Amino acid sequence: LVSSLVCIRYRLTKYQIMSGKGSVGLSNRHLASATAFITFACFSYPIAVAGGWFADPSVVWWLGLKGLVLSLLVVTAAPTAAAAAFILLLRGRYSIDAKRKIIVAALLIPALVTLCAGFEVWSSAGYASKYLISTDCTRVKGKADMQVSWATAAGVFDRCIESATTAVDTRQCPGYKEIADGAAGQAIEYLATMEETGSCTGWCSPSTPIWTSTPSRDACSFVAGLVLKGQASVAGTVVAHAAVVTVAAFGIAKAMPIEG
């Protein structure tokens, strides 16, 4: 961001010296392009982080629809603001003061959206991580219900291996399809994903692996809590990033050389 502003200033100063003109600024086309570029540059990090929230099964499960909506807001706010500013600055006939206000809005609006969304993810993920890491498995309903879902899958697995003579694929066991298609189906699929990708077993406490053949000393609830704790920390950096952009928006708009 700083490099792009310095480059713009350098090129304009060089043009002033070579042309003998005392004052020159960015034309509408160049100003629109520069504003869009700077907006994307400022928010590339929050967009990348929010995109990761979509792909994280623990964030999707424990933050639910709220997490997806917040992620979507962060991912779309900056591109929408950049596109709107680009069109306005390219086609509109505005005073220099009005152009500066458009530049401020292009940075300030997504910064405020990112600030609020990042704070909410930080708060929600931080709270969820505490009760998931905790050894208490009864006080929080969502965690207790997940233990019941795990026990249901474990029951199918235990009955399956009793009559098996070879390695067992839990998903092919009698009765598994019924529970996978039932009310606990999504929870069981989440548990399977955690065991397969999180190097964990059981839910509230480590147990015999159901979907993999790799034992682990970590319970999946504990691992999910660590994941959310990490995501809360990352969301905190997004909040700080957005706060810096919020403060810098006015300085960036003032520093942009604009053609009258």
PDB file of C-alpha atoms in Angstrom:
ATOM      1  CA  LEU A   1       0.000   0.000   0.000  1.00  0.00           C
ATOM      2  CA  VAL A   2       2.715   2.479   1.004  1.00  0.00           C
ATOM      3  CA  SER A   3       4.796   1.434  -2.006  1.00  0.00           C
ATOM      4  CA  SER A   4       1.906   2.044  -4.394  1.00  0.00           C
ATOM      5  CA  LEU A   5       1.282   5.535  -2.987  1.00  0.00           C
ATOM      6  CA  VAL A   6       5.003   6.391  -3.139  1.00  0.00           C
ATOM      7  CA  CYS A   7       5.141   5.103  -6.729  1.00  0.00           C
ATOM      8  CA  ILE A   8       2.159   7.243  -7.728  1.00  0.00           C
ATOM      9  CA  ARG A   9       3.707  10.312  -6.104  1.00  0.00           C
ATOM     10  CA  TYR A  10       7.094   9.660  -7.731  1.00  0.00           C
ATOM     11  CA  ARG A  11       5.651   9.253 -11.221  1.00  0.00           C
ATOM     12  CA  LEU A  12       3.560  12.417 -10.903  1.00  0.00           C
ATOM     13  CA  THR A  13       6.513  14.429  -9.593  1.00  0.00           C
ATOM     14  CA  LYS A  14       8.677  13.154 -12.457  1.00  0.00           C
ATOM     15  CA  TYR A  15       5.947  14.107 -14.925  1.00  0.00           C
ATOM     16  CA  GLN A  16       5.694  17.596 -13.382  1.00  0.00           C
ATOM     17  CA  ILE A  17       9.438  18.149 -13.782  1.00  0.00           C
ATOM     18  CA  MET A  18       9.563  16.869 -17.361  1.00  0.00           C
ATOM     19  CA  SER A  19       6.446  18.720 -18.501  1.00  0.00           C
ATOM     20  CA  GLY A  20       7.045  21.904 -16.556  1.00  0.00           C
ATOM     21  CA  LYS A  21       3.587  21.718 -15.007  1.00  0.00           C
ATOM     22  CA  GLY A  22       3.297  22.882 -11.427  1.00  0.00           C
ATOM     23  CA  SER A  23       0.369  20.735 -10.404  1.00  0.00           C
ATOM     24  CA  VAL A  24      -0.950  17.492 -11.744  1.00  0.00           C
ATOM     25  CA  GLY A  25      -3.051  14.683 -10.329  1.00  0.00           C
ATOM     26  CA  LEU A  26      -4.595  11.402 -11.266  1.00  0.00           C
ATOM     27  CA  SER A  27      -7.246  11.459 -13.945  1.00  0.00           C
ATOM     28  CA  ASN A  28     -10.622   9.837 -13.264  1.00  0.00           C
ATOM     29  CA  ARG A  29      -9.567   6.601 -14.937  1.00  0.00           C
ATOM     30  CA  HIS A  30      -6.282   6.323 -13.057  1.00  0.00           C
ATOM     31  CA  LEU A  31      -7.857   7.445  -9.779  1.00  0.00           C
ATOM     32  CA  ALA A  32     -10.579   4.795 -10.108  1.00  0.00           C
ATOM     33  CA  SER A  33      -8.007   2.086 -10.813  1.00  0.00           C
ATOM     34  CA  ALA A  34      -5.731   3.225  -7.967  1.00  0.00           C
ATOM     35  CA  THR A  35      -8.628   3.297  -5.481  1.00  0.00           C
ATOM     36  CA  ALA A  36      -9.781  -0.202  -6.460  1.00  0.00           C
ATOM     37  CA  PHE A  37      -6.223  -1.523  -6.218  1.00  0.00           C
ATOM     38  CA  ILE A  38      -5.594   0.044  -2.817  1.00  0.00           C
ATOM     39  CA  THR A  39      -8.935  -1.285  -1.481  1.00  0.00           C
ATOM     40  CA  PHE A  40      -8.064  -4.825  -2.568  1.00  0.00           C
ATOM     41  CA  ALA A  41      -4.532  -4.445  -1.192  1.00  0.00           C
ATOM     42  CA  CYS A  42      -5.846  -3.305   2.184  1.00  0.00           C
ATOM     43  CA  PHE A  43      -8.306  -6.171   2.544  1.00  0.00           C
ATOM     44  CA  SER A  44      -6.533  -9.087   0.875  1.00  0.00           C
ATOM     45  CA  TYR A  45      -5.536 -10.494   4.275  1.00  0.00           C
ATOM     46  CA  PRO A  46      -9.029 -10.383   5.873  1.00  0.00           C
ATOM     47  CA  ILE A  47     -10.538 -11.863   2.693  1.00  0.00           C
ATOM     48  CA  ALA A  48      -8.063 -14.755   2.757  1.00  0.00           C
ATOM     49  CA  VAL A  49      -8.749 -15.383   6.456  1.00  0.00           C
ATOM     50  CA  ALA A  50     -12.541 -15.272   6.047  1.00  0.00           C
ATOM     51  CA  GLY A  51     -12.279 -17.645   3.101  1.00  0.00           C
ATOM     52  CA  GLY A  52     -10.548 -20.079   5.451  1.00  0.00           C
ATOM     53  CA  TRP A  53     -13.494 -19.870   7.853  1.00  0.00           C
ATOM     54  CA  PHE A  54     -15.725 -21.317   5.131  1.00  0.00           C
ATOM     55  CA  ALA A  55     -13.453 -24.356   4.811  1.00  0.00           C
ATOM     56  CA  ASP A  56     -12.985 -25.078   8.515  1.00  0.00           C
ATOM     57  CA  PRO A  57     -15.501 -27.721   9.685  1.00  0.00           C
ATOM     58  CA  SER A  58     -15.232 -26.653  13.345  1.00  0.00           C
ATOM     59  CA  VAL A  59     -15.921 -22.989  12.547  1.00  0.00           C
ATOM     60  CA  VAL A  60     -18.825 -23.982  10.301  1.00  0.00           C
ATOM     61  CA  TRP A  61     -20.287 -26.316  12.940  1.00  0.00           C
ATOM     62  CA  TRP A  62     -19.850 -24.325  16.150  1.00  0.00           C
ATOM     63  CA  LEU A  63     -20.470 -20.844  14.742  1.00  0.00           C
ATOM     64  CA  GLY A  64     -23.205 -22.128  12.444  1.00  0.00           C
ATOM     65  CA  LEU A  65     -25.078 -19.806  10.098  1.00  0.00           C
ATOM     66  CA  LYS A  66     -23.724 -16.754  11.920  1.00  0.00           C
ATOM     67  CA  GLY A  67     -20.162 -17.783  11.078  1.00  0.00           C
ATOM     68  CA  LEU A  68     -21.001 -18.267   7.409  1.00  0.00           C
ATOM     69  CA  VAL A  69     -22.782 -14.900   7.197  1.00  0.00           C
ATOM     70  CA  LEU A  70     -19.880 -13.101   8.896  1.00  0.00           C
ATOM     71  CA  SER A  71     -17.395 -14.795   6.565  1.00  0.00           C
ATOM     72  CA  LEU A  72     -19.475 -13.810   3.551  1.00  0.00           C
ATOM     73  CA  LEU A  73     -19.625 -10.187   4.710  1.00  0.00           C
ATOM     74  CA  VAL A  74     -15.840  -9.962   5.049  1.00  0.00           C
ATOM     75  CA  VAL A  75     -15.234 -11.666   1.687  1.00  0.00           C
ATOM     76  CA  THR A  76     -17.683  -9.472  -0.254  1.00  0.00           C
ATOM     77  CA  ALA A  77     -17.457  -6.067   1.478  1.00  0.00           C
ATOM     78  CA  ALA A  78     -14.145  -4.909  -0.024  1.00  0.00           C
ATOM     79  CA  PRO A  79     -14.779  -6.110  -3.618  1.00  0.00           C
ATOM     80  CA  THR A  80     -18.230  -4.485  -3.558  1.00  0.00           C
ATOM     81  CA  ALA A  81     -16.853  -1.204  -2.226  1.00  0.00           C
ATOM     82  CA  ALA A  82     -13.959  -1.275  -4.720  1.00  0.00           C
ATOM     83  CA  ALA A  83     -16.321  -1.894  -7.654  1.00  0.00           C
ATOM     84  CA  ALA A  84     -18.709   0.868  -6.545  1.00  0.00           C
ATOM     85  CA  ALA A  85     -15.857   3.360  -6.086  1.00  0.00           C
ATOM     86  CA  PHE A  86     -14.349   2.400  -9.452  1.00  0.00           C
ATOM     87  CA  ILE A  87     -17.646   3.038 -11.285  1.00  0.00           C
ATOM     88  CA  LEU A  88     -18.352   6.301  -9.447  1.00  0.00           C
ATOM     89  CA  LEU A  89     -14.868   7.726  -9.946  1.00  0.00           C
ATOM     90  CA  LEU A  90     -14.662   6.574 -13.555  1.00  0.00           C
ATOM     91  CA  ARG A  91     -18.016   7.886 -14.766  1.00  0.00           C
ATOM     92  CA  GLY A  92     -18.958  10.649 -12.364  1.00  0.00           C
ATOM     93  CA  ARG A  93     -18.100  14.329 -12.497  1.00  0.00           C
ATOM     94  CA  TYR A  94     -17.259  15.257  -8.940  1.00  0.00           C
ATOM     95  CA  SER A  95     -15.314  17.918  -7.116  1.00  0.00           C
ATOM     96  CA  ILE A  96     -11.968  16.993  -5.589  1.00  0.00           C
ATOM     97  CA  ASP A  97     -13.587  16.979  -2.131  1.00  0.00           C
ATOM     98  CA  ALA A  98     -16.318  14.602  -3.310  1.00  0.00           C
ATOM     99  CA  LYS A  99     -13.745  12.273  -4.858  1.00  0.00           C
ATOM    100  CA  ARG A 100     -11.856  12.135  -1.581  1.00  0.00           C
ATOM    101  CA  LYS A 101     -15.077  11.211   0.226  1.00  0.00           C
ATOM    102  CA  ILE A 102     -15.651   8.349  -2.231  1.00  0.00           C
ATOM    103  CA  ILE A 103     -12.114   7.075  -1.567  1.00  0.00           C
ATOM    104  CA  VAL A 104     -12.691   7.279   2.196  1.00  0.00           C
ATOM    105  CA  ALA A 105     -15.993   5.394   1.848  1.00  0.00           C
ATOM    106  CA  ALA A 106     -14.370   2.685  -0.300  1.00  0.00           C
ATOM    107  CA  LEU A 107     -11.943   1.990   2.556  1.00  0.00           C
ATOM    108  CA  LEU A 108     -14.021   2.905   5.594  1.00  0.00           C
ATOM    109  CA  ILE A 109     -17.172   0.859   4.854  1.00  0.00           C
ATOM    110  CA  PRO A 110     -15.428  -2.516   4.361  1.00  0.00           C
ATOM    111  CA  ALA A 111     -13.105  -1.680   7.278  1.00  0.00           C
ATOM    112  CA  LEU A 112     -16.076  -1.204   9.607  1.00  0.00           C
ATOM    113  CA  VAL A 113     -17.772  -4.357   8.276  1.00  0.00           C
ATOM    114  CA  THR A 114     -14.548  -6.332   8.756  1.00  0.00           C
ATOM    115  CA  LEU A 115     -14.054  -4.819  12.211  1.00  0.00           C
ATOM    116  CA  CYS A 116     -17.542  -5.833  13.411  1.00  0.00           C
ATOM    117  CA  ALA A 117     -17.471  -9.295  11.762  1.00  0.00           C
ATOM    118  CA  GLY A 118     -13.957 -10.040  13.001  1.00  0.00           C
ATOM    119  CA  PHE A 119     -14.864  -9.010  16.548  1.00  0.00           C
ATOM    120  CA  GLU A 120     -17.955 -11.253  16.510  1.00  0.00           C
ATOM    121  CA  VAL A 121     -15.938 -14.254  15.243  1.00  0.00           C
ATOM    122  CA  TRP A 122     -13.245 -13.538  17.834  1.00  0.00           C
ATOM    123  CA  SER A 123     -15.847 -13.438  20.603  1.00  0.00           C
ATOM    124  CA  SER A 124     -17.886 -16.468  19.474  1.00  0.00           C
ATOM    125  CA  ALA A 125     -14.913 -18.677  18.608  1.00  0.00           C
ATOM    126  CA  GLY A 126     -13.180 -17.749  21.856  1.00  0.00           C
ATOM    127  CA  TYR A 127     -16.234 -18.672  23.917  1.00  0.00           C
ATOM    128  CA  ALA A 128     -16.769 -21.966  22.063  1.00  0.00           C
ATOM    129  CA  SER A 129     -13.102 -22.922  22.430  1.00  0.00           C
ATOM    130  CA  LYS A 130     -13.290 -22.639  26.227  1.00  0.00           C
ATOM    131  CA  TYR A 131     -16.139 -25.105  26.699  1.00  0.00           C
ATOM    132  CA  LEU A 132     -14.800 -27.484  24.035  1.00  0.00           C
ATOM    133  CA  ILE A 133     -11.375 -27.657  25.677  1.00  0.00           C
ATOM    134  CA  SER A 134     -12.976 -28.090  29.097  1.00  0.00           C
ATOM    135  CA  THR A 135     -13.333 -31.654  30.428  1.00  0.00           C
ATOM    136  CA  ASP A 136     -16.945 -30.933  31.427  1.00  0.00           C
ATOM    137  CA  CYS A 137     -19.147 -32.758  28.929  1.00  0.00           C
ATOM    138  CA  THR A 138     -22.625 -32.093  30.365  1.00  0.00           C
ATOM    139  CA  ARG A 139     -23.068 -28.374  31.021  1.00  0.00           C
ATOM    140  CA  VAL A 140     -23.120 -27.151  27.399  1.00  0.00           C
ATOM    141  CA  LYS A 141     -25.929 -28.791  25.419  1.00  0.00           C
ATOM    142  CA  GLY A 142     -24.186 -28.741  22.021  1.00  0.00           C
ATOM    143  CA  LYS A 143     -21.137 -30.528  23.409  1.00  0.00           C
ATOM    144  CA  ALA A 144     -23.272 -33.058  25.317  1.00  0.00           C
ATOM    145  CA  ASP A 145     -25.396 -33.776  22.234  1.00  0.00           C
ATOM    146  CA  MET A 146     -22.242 -34.400  20.214  1.00  0.00           C
ATOM    147  CA  GLN A 147     -21.158 -36.984  22.790  1.00  0.00           C
ATOM    148  CA  VAL A 148     -24.522 -38.749  22.358  1.00  0.00           C
ATOM    149  CA  SER A 149     -24.028 -38.767  18.563  1.00  0.00           C
ATOM    150  CA  TRP A 150     -20.535 -40.197  18.985  1.00  0.00           C
ATOM    151  CA  ALA A 151     -21.860 -42.915  21.310  1.00  0.00           C
ATOM    152  CA  THR A 152     -24.485 -43.852  18.698  1.00  0.00           C
ATOM    153  CA  ALA A 153     -21.810 -44.266  16.010  1.00  0.00           C
ATOM    154  CA  ALA A 154     -19.571 -46.148  18.451  1.00  0.00           C
ATOM    155  CA  GLY A 155     -22.416 -48.591  19.179  1.00  0.00           C
ATOM    156  CA  VAL A 156     -22.785 -49.392  15.484  1.00  0.00           C
ATOM    157  CA  PHE A 157     -19.033 -49.825  15.175  1.00  0.00           C
ATOM    158  CA  ASP A 158     -18.793 -52.129  18.205  1.00  0.00           C
ATOM    159  CA  ARG A 159     -21.567 -54.404  16.941  1.00  0.00           C
ATOM    160  CA  CYS A 160     -19.925 -54.455  13.527  1.00  0.00           C
ATOM    161  CA  ILE A 161     -16.464 -55.549  14.691  1.00  0.00           C
ATOM    162  CA  GLU A 162     -17.918 -58.287  16.902  1.00  0.00           C
ATOM    163  CA  SER A 163     -18.959 -60.230  13.797  1.00  0.00           C
ATOM    164  CA  ALA A 164     -16.178 -59.080  11.472  1.00  0.00           C
ATOM    165  CA  THR A 165     -13.214 -61.200  10.504  1.00  0.00           C
ATOM    166  CA  THR A 166     -11.354 -58.500   8.554  1.00  0.00           C
ATOM    167  CA  ALA A 167     -10.755 -54.772   8.838  1.00  0.00           C
ATOM    168  CA  VAL A 168     -13.992 -52.843   9.184  1.00  0.00           C
ATOM    169  CA  ASP A 169     -15.142 -49.837   7.156  1.00  0.00           C
ATOM    170  CA  THR A 170     -17.543 -48.218   9.596  1.00  0.00           C
ATOM    171  CA  ARG A 171     -19.567 -46.570   6.864  1.00  0.00           C
ATOM    172  CA  GLN A 172     -20.378 -50.029   5.448  1.00  0.00           C
ATOM    173  CA  CYS A 173     -21.501 -51.476   8.782  1.00  0.00           C
ATOM    174  CA  PRO A 174     -25.140 -52.570   9.214  1.00  0.00           C
ATOM    175  CA  GLY A 175     -27.134 -49.744  10.746  1.00  0.00           C
ATOM    176  CA  TYR A 176     -24.654 -47.002   9.903  1.00  0.00           C
ATOM    177  CA  LYS A 177     -26.610 -45.680   6.929  1.00  0.00           C
ATOM    178  CA  GLU A 178     -29.718 -45.357   9.099  1.00  0.00           C
ATOM    179  CA  ILE A 179     -28.001 -43.186  11.712  1.00  0.00           C
ATOM    180  CA  ALA A 180     -26.125 -41.227   9.025  1.00  0.00           C
ATOM    181  CA  ASP A 181     -29.441 -40.389   7.354  1.00  0.00           C
ATOM    182  CA  GLY A 182     -31.163 -39.680  10.664  1.00  0.00           C
ATOM    183  CA  ALA A 183     -31.352 -36.661  12.960  1.00  0.00           C
ATOM    184  CA  ALA A 184     -27.757 -37.111  14.125  1.00  0.00           C
ATOM    185  CA  GLY A 185     -26.387 -37.552  10.602  1.00  0.00           C
ATOM    186  CA  GLN A 186     -24.689 -34.159  10.302  1.00  0.00           C
ATOM    187  CA  ALA A 187     -23.135 -34.471  13.758  1.00  0.00           C
ATOM    188  CA  ILE A 188     -21.794 -37.944  12.928  1.00  0.00           C
ATOM    189  CA  GLU A 189     -20.318 -36.679   9.664  1.00  0.00           C
ATOM    190  CA  TYR A 190     -18.631 -33.846  11.568  1.00  0.00           C
ATOM    191  CA  LEU A 191     -17.206 -36.365  14.050  1.00  0.00           C
ATOM    192  CA  ALA A 192     -15.914 -38.497  11.175  1.00  0.00           C
ATOM    193  CA  THR A 193     -14.281 -35.446   9.576  1.00  0.00           C
ATOM    194  CA  MET A 194     -12.638 -34.490  12.862  1.00  0.00           C
ATOM    195  CA  GLU A 195     -11.236 -37.985  13.386  1.00  0.00           C
ATOM    196  CA  GLU A 196      -9.979 -38.214   9.808  1.00  0.00           C
ATOM    197  CA  THR A 197      -8.418 -34.746   9.610  1.00  0.00           C
ATOM    198  CA  GLY A 198      -7.807 -33.720  13.221  1.00  0.00           C
ATOM    199  CA  SER A 199      -5.766 -36.719  14.413  1.00  0.00           C
ATOM    200  CA  CYS A 200      -8.148 -37.315  17.313  1.00  0.00           C
ATOM    201  CA  THR A 201     -10.489 -40.017  18.613  1.00  0.00           C
ATOM    202  CA  GLY A 202     -13.635 -40.072  20.720  1.00  0.00           C
ATOM    203  CA  TRP A 203     -15.386 -36.850  21.603  1.00  0.00           C
ATOM    204  CA  CYS A 204     -15.229 -35.826  25.254  1.00  0.00           C
ATOM    205  CA  SER A 205     -12.393 -38.271  25.914  1.00  0.00           C
ATOM    206  CA  PRO A 206     -10.025 -40.295  23.696  1.00  0.00           C
ATOM    207  CA  SER A 207     -11.367 -43.664  22.627  1.00  0.00           C
ATOM    208  CA  THR A 208     -11.049 -46.381  20.013  1.00  0.00           C
ATOM    209  CA  PRO A 209     -10.971 -44.825  16.526  1.00  0.00           C
ATOM    210  CA  ILE A 210     -14.186 -45.420  14.587  1.00  0.00           C
ATOM    211  CA  TRP A 211     -13.482 -44.047  11.110  1.00  0.00           C
ATOM    212  CA  THR A 212      -9.702 -44.471  10.988  1.00  0.00           C
ATOM    213  CA  SER A 213      -7.191 -47.004  12.217  1.00  0.00           C
ATOM    214  CA  THR A 214      -4.905 -44.461  13.885  1.00  0.00           C
ATOM    215  CA  PRO A 215      -5.119 -44.155  17.686  1.00  0.00           C
ATOM    216  CA  SER A 216      -4.703 -40.774  19.337  1.00  0.00           C
ATOM    217  CA  ARG A 217      -4.312 -39.439  22.853  1.00  0.00           C
ATOM    218  CA  ASP A 218      -6.384 -36.346  22.043  1.00  0.00           C
ATOM    219  CA  ALA A 219     -10.160 -36.184  22.223  1.00  0.00           C
ATOM    220  CA  CYS A 220     -11.841 -34.543  19.228  1.00  0.00           C
ATOM    221  CA  SER A 221     -13.598 -32.014  21.483  1.00  0.00           C
ATOM    222  CA  PHE A 222     -10.202 -30.852  22.733  1.00  0.00           C
ATOM    223  CA  VAL A 223      -8.814 -30.624  19.185  1.00  0.00           C
ATOM    224  CA  ALA A 224     -11.889 -28.696  17.987  1.00  0.00           C
ATOM    225  CA  GLY A 225     -11.399 -26.301  20.903  1.00  0.00           C
ATOM    226  CA  LEU A 226      -7.777 -25.704  19.943  1.00  0.00           C
ATOM    227  CA  VAL A 227      -8.825 -25.040  16.333  1.00  0.00           C
ATOM    228  CA  LEU A 228     -11.394 -22.469  17.443  1.00  0.00           C
ATOM    229  CA  LYS A 229      -8.912 -20.905  19.846  1.00  0.00           C
ATOM    230  CA  GLY A 230      -6.541 -20.462  16.913  1.00  0.00           C
ATOM    231  CA  GLN A 231      -9.305 -19.029  14.743  1.00  0.00           C
ATOM    232  CA  ALA A 232     -10.216 -16.594  17.532  1.00  0.00           C
ATOM    233  CA  SER A 233      -6.610 -15.440  17.617  1.00  0.00           C
ATOM    234  CA  VAL A 234      -6.581 -14.978  13.835  1.00  0.00           C
ATOM    235  CA  ALA A 235      -9.892 -13.088  14.009  1.00  0.00           C
ATOM    236  CA  GLY A 236      -8.252 -10.791  16.534  1.00  0.00           C
ATOM    237  CA  THR A 237      -5.564  -9.905  14.001  1.00  0.00           C
ATOM    238  CA  VAL A 238      -8.316  -9.215  11.446  1.00  0.00           C
ATOM    239  CA  VAL A 239      -9.928  -6.798  13.909  1.00  0.00           C
ATOM    240  CA  ALA A 240      -6.591  -5.035  14.445  1.00  0.00           C
ATOM    241  CA  HIS A 241      -5.997  -4.930  10.685  1.00  0.00           C
ATOM    242  CA  ALA A 242      -9.427  -3.371  10.070  1.00  0.00           C
ATOM    243  CA  ALA A 243      -8.871  -0.840  12.851  1.00  0.00           C
ATOM    244  CA  VAL A 244      -5.612   0.295  11.225  1.00  0.00           C
ATOM    245  CA  VAL A 245      -7.306   0.645   7.828  1.00  0.00           C
ATOM    246  CA  THR A 246     -10.160   2.604   9.457  1.00  0.00           C
ATOM    247  CA  VAL A 247      -7.688   5.122  10.853  1.00  0.00           C
ATOM    248  CA  ALA A 248      -5.596   5.166   7.667  1.00  0.00           C
ATOM    249  CA  ALA A 249      -8.549   5.687   5.297  1.00  0.00           C
ATOM    250  CA  PHE A 250      -8.620   9.445   5.799  1.00  0.00           C
ATOM    251  CA  GLY A 251      -4.855   9.755   5.445  1.00  0.00           C
ATOM    252  CA  ILE A 252      -4.853   7.667   2.265  1.00  0.00           C
ATOM    253  CA  ALA A 253      -7.606   9.803   0.733  1.00  0.00           C
ATOM    254  CA  LYS A 254      -5.739  12.988   1.644  1.00  0.00           C
ATOM    255  CA  ALA A 255      -2.472  11.642   0.179  1.00  0.00           C
ATOM    256  CA  MET A 256      -4.005  10.612  -3.144  1.00  0.00           C
ATOM    257  CA  PRO A 257      -3.100  13.170  -5.838  1.00  0.00           C
ATOM    258  CA  ILE A 258      -6.362  14.049  -7.602  1.00  0.00           C
ATOM    259  CA  GLU A 259      -6.828  15.937 -10.839  1.00  0.00           C
ATOM    260  CA  GLY A 260      -9.163  18.915 -10.476  1.00  0.00           C
TER     261      GLY A 260
END
